[in-house]
Short mmCIF file of C-alpha atoms and ligand atoms in Angstrom, two decimals:
data_model
loop_
_atom_site.label_atom_id
_atom_site.label_comp_id
_atom_site.label_asym_id
_atom_site.label_seq_id
_atom_site.Cartn_x
_atom_site.Cartn_y
_atom_site.Cartn_z
CA MET A 1 22.92 -55.01 39.01
CA ASP A 2 23.37 -54.76 42.91
CA VAL A 3 22.67 -51.26 43.93
CA ASN A 4 24.36 -51.95 47.21
CA LYS A 5 27.32 -52.87 45.52
CA ILE A 6 27.57 -49.69 43.15
CA ARG A 7 26.35 -47.43 46.34
CA ALA A 8 29.47 -49.08 48.14
CA GLN A 9 31.92 -47.61 45.29
CA PHE A 10 30.61 -44.06 46.37
CA PRO A 11 32.29 -43.01 49.60
CA ILE A 12 30.19 -39.81 49.93
CA LEU A 13 26.64 -41.77 50.17
CA GLU A 14 27.86 -42.91 53.50
CA ARG A 15 27.41 -39.10 54.82
CA LYS A 16 24.62 -37.51 56.65
CA VAL A 17 23.18 -33.93 56.62
CA LYS A 18 21.45 -32.48 59.26
CA GLY A 19 21.66 -35.77 61.26
CA LYS A 20 19.61 -37.35 57.86
CA ASP A 21 21.10 -39.92 55.77
CA LEU A 22 22.25 -37.85 52.41
CA ILE A 23 19.34 -38.69 49.79
CA TYR A 24 21.37 -37.01 46.73
CA LEU A 25 18.90 -36.77 43.85
CA ASP A 26 20.82 -33.80 42.15
CA ASN A 27 22.75 -35.91 39.61
CA THR A 28 21.68 -33.28 36.53
CA ALA A 29 23.87 -30.75 38.21
CA THR A 30 26.46 -32.80 39.09
CA SER A 31 26.57 -36.96 39.63
CA GLN A 32 28.83 -38.47 42.71
CA THR A 33 32.32 -39.92 42.20
CA PRO A 34 33.21 -43.63 42.53
CA LEU A 35 35.98 -44.34 45.14
CA ARG A 36 38.22 -45.68 41.72
CA VAL A 37 38.53 -41.96 40.18
CA ILE A 38 39.15 -40.11 43.65
CA GLU A 39 41.88 -43.03 44.23
CA ALA A 40 43.38 -42.17 40.00
CA ILE A 41 43.47 -38.41 41.25
CA GLN A 42 45.24 -38.88 44.58
CA HIS A 43 47.58 -41.37 42.71
CA MET A 44 48.47 -38.95 39.83
CA TYR A 45 49.14 -36.43 42.39
CA THR A 46 51.14 -38.11 44.58
CA THR A 47 53.14 -40.20 42.05
CA THR A 48 53.07 -38.36 38.43
CA LYS A 49 52.09 -34.91 38.55
CA ALA A 50 54.23 -32.96 35.72
CA ASN A 51 53.19 -31.06 32.86
CA VAL A 52 51.87 -33.20 29.71
CA HIS A 53 53.61 -32.88 26.34
CA ARG A 54 56.84 -30.80 27.84
CA GLY A 55 59.36 -32.85 29.23
CA VAL A 56 61.79 -34.99 28.28
CA SER A 57 61.40 -36.67 32.16
CA SER A 58 59.96 -40.29 32.65
CA ILE A 59 57.56 -38.65 34.75
CA SER A 60 56.20 -35.60 32.36
CA GLN A 61 55.93 -38.92 29.84
CA GLU A 62 54.27 -40.99 31.85
CA ALA A 63 51.70 -37.85 32.64
CA THR A 64 51.04 -37.33 28.84
CA ASP A 65 50.85 -40.99 28.31
CA LEU A 66 48.10 -41.28 30.72
CA GLN A 67 46.38 -38.02 29.33
CA GLU A 68 46.92 -39.43 26.03
CA ALA A 69 45.88 -42.71 26.55
CA THR A 70 42.13 -41.36 28.16
CA ARG A 71 41.84 -39.15 24.46
CA ARG A 72 42.07 -42.70 22.20
CA ARG A 73 39.55 -44.12 25.14
CA VAL A 74 37.28 -41.12 24.78
CA ALA A 75 37.54 -41.35 21.00
CA GLN A 76 36.48 -45.14 20.66
CA TRP A 77 34.09 -44.57 23.58
CA LEU A 78 32.03 -42.29 21.08
CA ASN A 79 33.02 -44.26 18.13
CA ALA A 80 34.71 -41.18 17.08
CA SER A 81 37.11 -41.77 13.72
CA SER A 82 40.29 -40.56 15.06
CA GLU A 83 41.88 -39.66 18.74
CA GLN A 84 42.18 -36.03 16.64
CA GLU A 85 38.47 -35.48 16.96
CA ILE A 86 38.99 -34.84 20.66
CA VAL A 87 39.06 -32.12 22.27
CA PHE A 88 39.70 -31.59 25.89
CA THR A 89 38.02 -28.44 27.79
CA ARG A 90 36.80 -27.41 31.18
CA GLY A 91 33.26 -29.21 30.18
CA THR A 92 30.42 -28.70 27.88
CA THR A 93 30.00 -24.89 28.54
CA GLU A 94 33.25 -24.28 27.19
CA ALA A 95 32.81 -26.74 24.05
CA ILE A 96 30.19 -25.00 22.89
CA ASN A 97 31.93 -21.51 23.28
CA LEU A 98 34.66 -22.88 21.48
CA VAL A 99 32.57 -23.83 18.61
CA ALA A 100 30.87 -20.60 18.59
CA SER A 101 33.74 -18.57 19.09
CA SER A 102 35.81 -20.20 16.34
CA LEU A 103 32.85 -20.65 13.76
CA SER A 104 31.89 -17.06 14.22
CA ASP A 105 34.62 -15.93 12.04
CA SER A 106 32.81 -17.44 9.32
CA PHE A 107 29.24 -16.08 10.00
CA GLU A 108 27.69 -13.12 8.16
CA ASN A 109 25.22 -10.52 9.59
CA GLY A 110 21.46 -12.09 8.82
CA ASP A 111 23.28 -15.33 9.07
CA GLU A 112 20.54 -17.97 11.25
CA ILE A 113 21.38 -20.66 14.22
CA ILE A 114 18.41 -23.03 15.17
CA LEU A 115 17.89 -23.82 18.79
CA THR A 116 14.87 -25.23 21.02
CA THR A 117 12.75 -23.87 23.41
CA MET A 118 14.72 -26.33 25.93
CA GLU A 119 18.48 -25.14 25.40
CA HIS A 120 20.55 -24.62 28.77
CA HIS A 121 22.37 -21.03 28.80
CA ALA A 122 24.98 -22.87 27.71
CA ASN A 123 23.79 -23.27 24.54
CA ILE A 124 21.87 -19.84 23.93
CA VAL A 125 24.59 -17.28 25.19
CA PRO A 126 27.76 -18.51 23.03
CA TRP A 127 25.49 -18.17 19.92
CA GLN A 128 24.38 -14.43 21.62
CA LEU A 129 27.64 -13.32 21.98
CA ILE A 130 28.69 -13.81 18.21
CA GLY A 131 26.00 -11.07 17.92
CA ARG A 132 28.08 -8.60 19.35
CA ARG A 133 30.22 -9.00 16.02
CA LYS A 134 27.76 -10.12 13.53
CA ARG A 135 24.02 -9.73 13.68
CA ILE A 136 22.75 -13.44 13.88
CA THR A 137 18.98 -14.55 14.29
CA LEU A 138 17.93 -17.74 16.73
CA ARG A 139 15.44 -19.47 15.51
CA VAL A 140 13.91 -21.48 17.74
CA VAL A 141 12.19 -25.10 17.90
CA PRO A 142 8.85 -24.92 20.23
CA ILE A 143 7.79 -27.93 22.47
CA ASN A 144 4.49 -29.02 22.79
CA GLN A 145 2.87 -29.96 26.23
CA ARG A 146 4.72 -33.06 27.06
CA GLY A 147 7.79 -30.70 26.74
CA GLU A 148 8.45 -32.32 23.31
CA LEU A 149 10.44 -30.83 19.93
CA ASP A 150 7.70 -29.99 17.27
CA LEU A 151 9.75 -31.58 14.32
CA ASP A 152 7.33 -29.94 11.63
CA ILE A 153 8.57 -26.47 12.59
CA TYR A 154 12.19 -27.36 12.87
CA ARG A 155 11.86 -28.70 9.36
CA SER A 156 10.14 -25.33 8.33
CA LEU A 157 12.92 -23.14 10.18
CA PHE A 158 15.50 -23.81 7.82
CA THR A 159 16.23 -21.13 4.96
CA GLU A 160 19.37 -20.25 3.13
CA ARG A 161 20.59 -17.90 6.03
CA THR A 162 21.08 -20.80 8.44
CA ARG A 163 24.57 -22.14 9.54
CA LEU A 164 24.11 -24.18 12.24
CA VAL A 165 21.74 -26.41 14.34
CA ALA A 166 22.39 -26.40 17.91
CA VAL A 167 20.41 -29.41 20.11
CA CYS A 168 20.43 -30.84 23.57
CA HIS A 169 20.64 -34.49 23.34
CA VAL A 170 18.56 -34.80 26.62
CA SER A 171 16.78 -31.51 28.24
CA ASN A 172 18.50 -30.63 31.96
CA VAL A 173 14.71 -29.72 32.98
CA LEU A 174 11.99 -32.11 31.15
CA GLY A 175 14.05 -35.03 30.83
CA THR A 176 12.80 -35.44 27.21
CA VAL A 177 15.60 -36.97 24.84
CA ASN A 178 15.08 -35.52 21.46
CA PRO A 179 15.23 -37.77 18.55
CA VAL A 180 18.60 -36.02 17.87
CA LYS A 181 19.51 -38.62 14.86
CA GLU A 182 16.23 -37.49 13.09
CA MET A 183 16.96 -33.92 13.55
CA ILE A 184 21.06 -34.10 12.49
CA ALA A 185 19.50 -35.79 9.09
CA ILE A 186 17.12 -33.19 8.75
CA ALA A 187 19.78 -30.67 8.81
CA HIS A 188 22.18 -32.52 6.70
CA ALA A 189 19.54 -32.99 4.17
CA ASN A 190 19.53 -29.28 4.07
CA GLY A 191 23.61 -29.32 4.11
CA ILE A 192 23.57 -27.58 7.82
CA PRO A 193 26.16 -28.99 10.68
CA VAL A 194 24.50 -30.18 13.94
CA LEU A 195 26.03 -29.35 17.47
CA VAL A 196 24.72 -31.73 20.17
CA ASP A 197 24.88 -30.56 23.88
CA GLY A 198 25.15 -34.40 25.56
CA ALA A 199 25.89 -33.19 28.85
CA GLN A 200 22.90 -34.76 30.16
CA ALA A 201 22.87 -37.55 27.66
CA VAL A 202 26.63 -39.26 28.45
CA PRO A 203 25.54 -40.28 31.86
CA HIS A 204 22.49 -42.39 30.70
CA ILE A 205 22.66 -43.55 27.04
CA LYS A 206 25.48 -44.56 24.90
CA VAL A 207 26.27 -42.14 22.42
CA ASP A 208 27.74 -43.07 18.96
CA VAL A 209 28.80 -40.31 17.29
CA LYS A 210 29.14 -42.02 13.41
CA ASP A 211 25.59 -43.17 13.82
CA LEU A 212 24.18 -40.18 14.78
CA ASP A 213 26.07 -38.26 12.64
CA ALA A 214 26.94 -35.58 14.64
CA ASP A 215 29.32 -32.55 13.47
CA PHE A 216 30.13 -31.66 17.24
CA TYR A 217 29.10 -33.53 20.30
CA ALA A 218 29.89 -31.62 23.62
CA PHE A 219 29.90 -33.22 27.36
CA SER A 220 31.05 -32.75 30.95
CA ALA A 221 32.93 -35.51 32.75
CA HIS A 222 31.66 -34.23 36.20
CA LYS A 223 28.13 -35.15 35.32
CA MET A 224 28.89 -38.72 34.03
CA TYR A 225 30.78 -40.10 37.38
CA GLY A 226 33.95 -38.21 36.54
CA PRO A 227 35.78 -34.95 37.65
CA THR A 228 35.41 -31.95 37.66
CA GLY A 229 36.93 -29.85 35.47
CA VAL A 230 36.93 -31.76 32.22
CA GLY A 231 34.97 -31.44 29.46
CA VAL A 232 35.28 -33.39 25.78
CA LEU A 233 34.24 -31.45 22.68
CA TYR A 234 33.67 -34.14 20.09
CA GLY A 235 34.04 -32.83 16.31
CA LYS A 236 34.19 -34.09 13.12
CA LYS A 237 38.16 -33.66 11.77
CA ARG A 238 36.73 -32.02 8.01
CA TYR A 239 35.00 -29.09 10.47
CA LEU A 240 37.80 -28.71 13.32
CA GLU A 241 40.47 -28.02 10.68
CA MET A 242 38.95 -25.51 8.91
CA MET A 243 38.54 -23.94 12.39
CA PRO A 244 40.87 -21.22 13.79
CA PRO A 245 42.09 -22.01 17.08
CA TYR A 246 39.63 -20.60 20.15
CA GLN A 247 42.14 -19.47 22.67
CA GLY A 248 46.12 -18.77 22.13
CA GLY A 249 49.28 -20.04 24.27
CA GLY A 250 51.63 -22.76 25.10
CA GLU A 251 51.29 -25.81 23.26
CA MET A 252 48.78 -25.17 20.34
CA ILE A 253 51.46 -23.90 18.23
CA ALA A 254 53.43 -24.94 15.99
CA ASN A 255 56.15 -22.02 15.55
CA VAL A 256 55.73 -18.39 16.88
CA SER A 257 57.74 -15.75 16.28
CA PHE A 258 56.75 -12.15 16.98
CA GLU A 259 55.81 -11.25 13.26
CA HIS A 260 53.64 -14.65 12.61
CA THR A 261 52.39 -17.83 14.54
CA THR A 262 51.70 -21.64 13.11
CA PHE A 263 49.59 -23.35 14.81
CA ALA A 264 49.79 -27.20 16.10
CA GLU A 265 47.97 -30.27 14.42
CA LEU A 266 44.65 -31.31 15.65
CA PRO A 267 43.63 -31.48 18.43
CA PHE A 268 46.07 -29.26 20.35
CA LYS A 269 45.54 -26.05 18.27
CA PHE A 270 42.25 -26.04 20.43
CA GLU A 271 44.27 -27.22 23.65
CA ALA A 272 46.17 -24.04 24.69
CA GLY A 273 47.74 -24.31 27.96
CA THR A 274 48.01 -26.65 30.78
CA PRO A 275 44.88 -29.14 30.81
CA ASP A 276 43.72 -30.82 33.82
CA PHE A 277 45.43 -33.48 32.97
CA VAL A 278 44.61 -35.16 36.36
CA GLY A 279 41.38 -34.96 35.38
CA ILE A 280 41.75 -36.06 31.96
CA ALA A 281 43.23 -38.89 33.19
CA ALA A 282 40.86 -39.98 36.14
CA LEU A 283 38.23 -39.68 33.82
CA SER A 284 39.12 -43.28 31.71
CA LYS A 285 38.52 -44.39 35.44
CA ALA A 286 34.82 -43.06 35.24
CA LEU A 287 34.33 -44.88 31.57
CA ASP A 288 35.53 -47.72 33.23
CA PHE A 289 33.13 -47.78 35.64
CA ILE A 290 29.92 -47.36 33.40
CA ASP A 291 31.35 -50.14 31.14
CA GLU A 292 30.86 -52.44 34.17
CA VAL A 293 27.91 -51.79 34.85
CA GLY A 294 26.75 -51.20 31.59
CA TYR A 295 24.16 -48.77 29.76
CA GLU A 296 21.27 -51.34 29.28
CA ALA A 297 21.59 -51.73 33.56
CA ILE A 298 22.24 -48.26 34.17
CA ALA A 299 18.82 -47.45 31.81
CA ALA A 300 16.55 -50.20 33.51
CA HIS A 301 17.49 -48.90 37.22
CA GLU A 302 17.07 -45.34 36.23
CA HIS A 303 13.85 -46.57 34.54
CA LYS A 304 12.68 -48.34 37.16
CA LEU A 305 12.84 -44.97 39.62
CA LEU A 306 11.62 -42.76 37.20
CA SER A 307 8.35 -44.78 36.74
CA TYR A 308 8.19 -45.44 40.40
CA THR A 309 8.50 -42.21 41.81
CA THR A 310 6.81 -40.27 39.01
CA GLU A 311 3.63 -42.74 40.06
CA ARG A 312 3.76 -42.01 43.31
CA MET A 313 4.13 -38.13 43.02
CA MET A 314 1.22 -37.88 40.59
CA GLN A 315 -1.02 -39.28 44.01
CA ILE A 316 -0.10 -35.58 45.84
CA PRO A 317 -2.92 -33.37 45.69
CA GLY A 318 -1.67 -30.04 43.59
CA MET A 319 1.07 -31.86 42.16
CA ARG A 320 2.36 -30.78 38.67
CA ILE A 321 5.07 -32.49 36.82
CA PHE A 322 6.70 -30.84 33.62
CA GLY A 323 8.05 -32.89 31.03
CA THR A 324 5.98 -36.44 30.35
CA SER A 325 7.57 -37.70 27.57
CA PRO A 326 7.19 -41.22 27.10
CA ASP A 327 11.04 -41.27 26.05
CA LYS A 328 12.49 -39.00 29.08
CA SER A 329 15.35 -39.53 31.30
CA ALA A 330 15.11 -39.75 34.99
CA VAL A 331 14.87 -36.04 35.65
CA ILE A 332 11.34 -35.36 37.59
CA SER A 333 11.07 -31.33 37.60
CA PHE A 334 7.41 -30.21 39.53
CA LEU A 335 5.32 -27.50 41.44
CA ILE A 336 3.09 -28.67 44.09
CA GLY A 337 0.05 -26.10 43.27
CA ASN A 338 1.09 -22.85 43.71
CA GLU A 339 4.20 -23.22 46.47
CA HIS A 340 7.21 -21.50 45.57
CA HIS A 341 10.12 -24.44 44.56
CA TYR A 342 12.53 -22.45 46.70
CA ASP A 343 10.20 -23.87 49.93
CA ILE A 344 9.64 -27.33 48.97
CA GLY A 345 13.38 -27.50 48.32
CA MET A 346 14.42 -26.15 51.48
CA LEU A 347 12.10 -28.29 53.29
CA LEU A 348 13.26 -31.35 51.50
CA ASP A 349 17.19 -30.48 52.64
CA THR A 350 15.79 -30.53 56.25
CA GLN A 351 15.35 -34.56 55.74
CA GLY A 352 18.74 -34.76 54.10
CA ILE A 353 17.41 -34.88 50.88
CA ALA A 354 19.08 -32.85 48.16
CA VAL A 355 17.45 -31.36 44.79
CA ARG A 356 17.49 -28.40 42.87
CA THR A 357 15.42 -25.34 42.84
CA GLY A 358 15.01 -22.52 40.07
CA HIS A 359 15.13 -22.32 36.85
CA HIS A 360 18.03 -24.53 35.94
CA CYS A 361 20.09 -22.35 33.85
CA ALA A 362 17.10 -22.59 31.13
CA GLN A 363 15.21 -19.59 31.73
CA PRO A 364 13.89 -19.21 27.99
CA LEU A 365 12.00 -22.34 28.74
CA MET A 366 10.39 -21.52 31.91
CA HIS A 367 9.38 -18.52 30.02
CA ALA A 368 7.29 -20.89 27.67
CA LEU A 369 6.39 -23.14 30.53
CA GLY A 370 4.70 -20.09 32.26
CA ILE A 371 6.71 -20.86 35.45
CA GLU A 372 9.57 -18.95 37.32
CA GLY A 373 10.97 -22.48 38.10
CA THR A 374 10.95 -25.65 39.73
CA VAL A 375 12.05 -28.26 42.19
CA ARG A 376 13.70 -30.68 40.15
CA ALA A 377 14.81 -34.31 41.35
CA SER A 378 17.59 -36.13 39.30
CA PHE A 379 18.23 -39.99 39.62
CA ALA A 380 21.62 -41.69 39.04
CA VAL A 381 22.52 -45.09 38.72
CA TYR A 382 23.68 -45.20 42.90
CA ASN A 383 20.09 -44.31 43.80
CA THR A 384 17.48 -46.73 45.09
CA ILE A 385 13.59 -47.19 45.47
CA GLU A 386 13.87 -47.07 49.59
CA GLU A 387 15.44 -43.54 49.03
CA ALA A 388 12.48 -42.99 46.36
CA ASP A 389 9.83 -43.88 49.23
CA LYS A 390 11.19 -41.32 51.25
CA PHE A 391 11.91 -38.74 48.95
CA VAL A 392 7.85 -39.13 47.88
CA ALA A 393 6.76 -39.28 51.97
CA THR A 394 8.35 -36.09 52.90
CA LEU A 395 6.99 -34.55 49.57
CA GLU A 396 3.80 -35.96 51.07
CA ARG A 397 4.45 -33.65 54.34
CA VAL A 398 5.67 -31.07 52.72
CA ALA A 399 2.53 -30.72 50.70
CA SER A 400 0.16 -31.23 53.72
CA MET A 401 2.32 -28.56 55.42
CA LEU A 402 2.18 -26.07 53.09
CA GLY A 403 -1.26 -26.55 52.79
N1 7TS B 1 24.17 -28.15 28.85
C1 7TS B 1 23.12 -28.61 29.55
C2 7TS B 1 22.05 -29.77 28.60
C3 7TS B 1 22.94 -28.87 30.69
O1 7TS B 1 22.55 -29.54 31.63
C4 7TS B 1 24.50 -28.44 31.66
C5 7TS B 1 24.56 -28.14 33.17
C6 7TS B 1 25.21 -27.43 30.66
C7 7TS B 1 24.91 -27.48 29.71
C8 7TS B 1 26.40 -27.24 31.36
O2 7TS B 1 27.78 -27.93 32.09
P1 7TS B 1 28.69 -27.69 32.53
O3 7TS B 1 29.34 -28.68 32.93
O4 7TS B 1 29.48 -26.48 31.28
O5 7TS B 1 28.29 -26.61 33.94
N2 7TS B 1 23.05 -28.38 33.88
C9 7TS B 1 23.20 -28.14 35.31
C10 7TS B 1 22.36 -28.43 35.13
O6 7TS B 1 21.05 -28.84 35.23
N3 7TS B 1 22.06 -27.87 36.80
O7 7TS B 1 23.50 -27.79 37.22
C11 7TS B 1 23.74 -27.45 36.10
#
């Protein structure tokens, strides 16, 4: 893999911040976008902007074809059984809200959902919102010192009231890659379906929903070199067919009268209103990019960055790294002594180094770790060892400045 050839495809990497070369280490929040995705968006706005599934016009047909070709592509890419199992949403958050809202009709007071300590708020709050209508108990799988789930406790959480397991594939704070295939098998042995939040997995790991046997799998395009405003919900057809629509509006109906409405076939039943068809079409170019580089090369490069940077960071006095599982993606959450995460992030920014600080939308995890927040550096395929060196050298200076 030639990282310079990859970098050349990302125009933003040429910009300066505070007079320094941008070093972008906030890929967990959103990754950068290769030129082919940007060009696909521009091409569609300049040649093919017509609303999808509506028109007799040639350009509406072309726009529809581009959207539906992406749906087929995503279905193949995930190894889904059919493109009817691919619902386009605004992102992971909306995909999880869709499932929570739609499934909630079938929940009863006293039902239970199993989550984990390391969930993003997007995989906690939608389940709590059901609680406005029904009394639902969240049962939470704890983590060990390395930031890994305790599977023995997980096994013990199933009761006759369990209705669903919702778990992240990869933690956005700890980087832990959870054994979701095993967790799904355990849930299925108990007769329970599983929703996997794959937001932090798809940029780094080849996902095969059949091999995992996931019932629902959610992710966002913008974290995997794609455009903002587009997400995917994969759902097994037998579940999606049973579930009522999430939102009402145009294009999700078969027939509407003031007395009665019947709904469209899958997946359109779940896609009310005009979708981000430009972004959806451009998502296929992000998949092209990932396929071209290849997951093996992406993983090898990112793991090299992760182990090299971690090793160098550990030399800094007072360094505390949160999340040390051997099965970890390239995310490093840390603190130095008792220094405030925000101060460290600010000082890194003065050198053009973009990281994220704070609770990372995972406040229950922060409580479990006994902290308020961390600094988080996260890598993508275009990051380099030179950038890692500059990052660590800056951290060394920050550490000695802060004393
Ligand atoms: N789930 C996980 C595991 C995430 O990391 C995120 C976003 C989401 C869901 C929500 O994704 P969205 O595209 O719908 O917003 N995580 C982060 C983050 O770690 N920093 O900024 C956003």
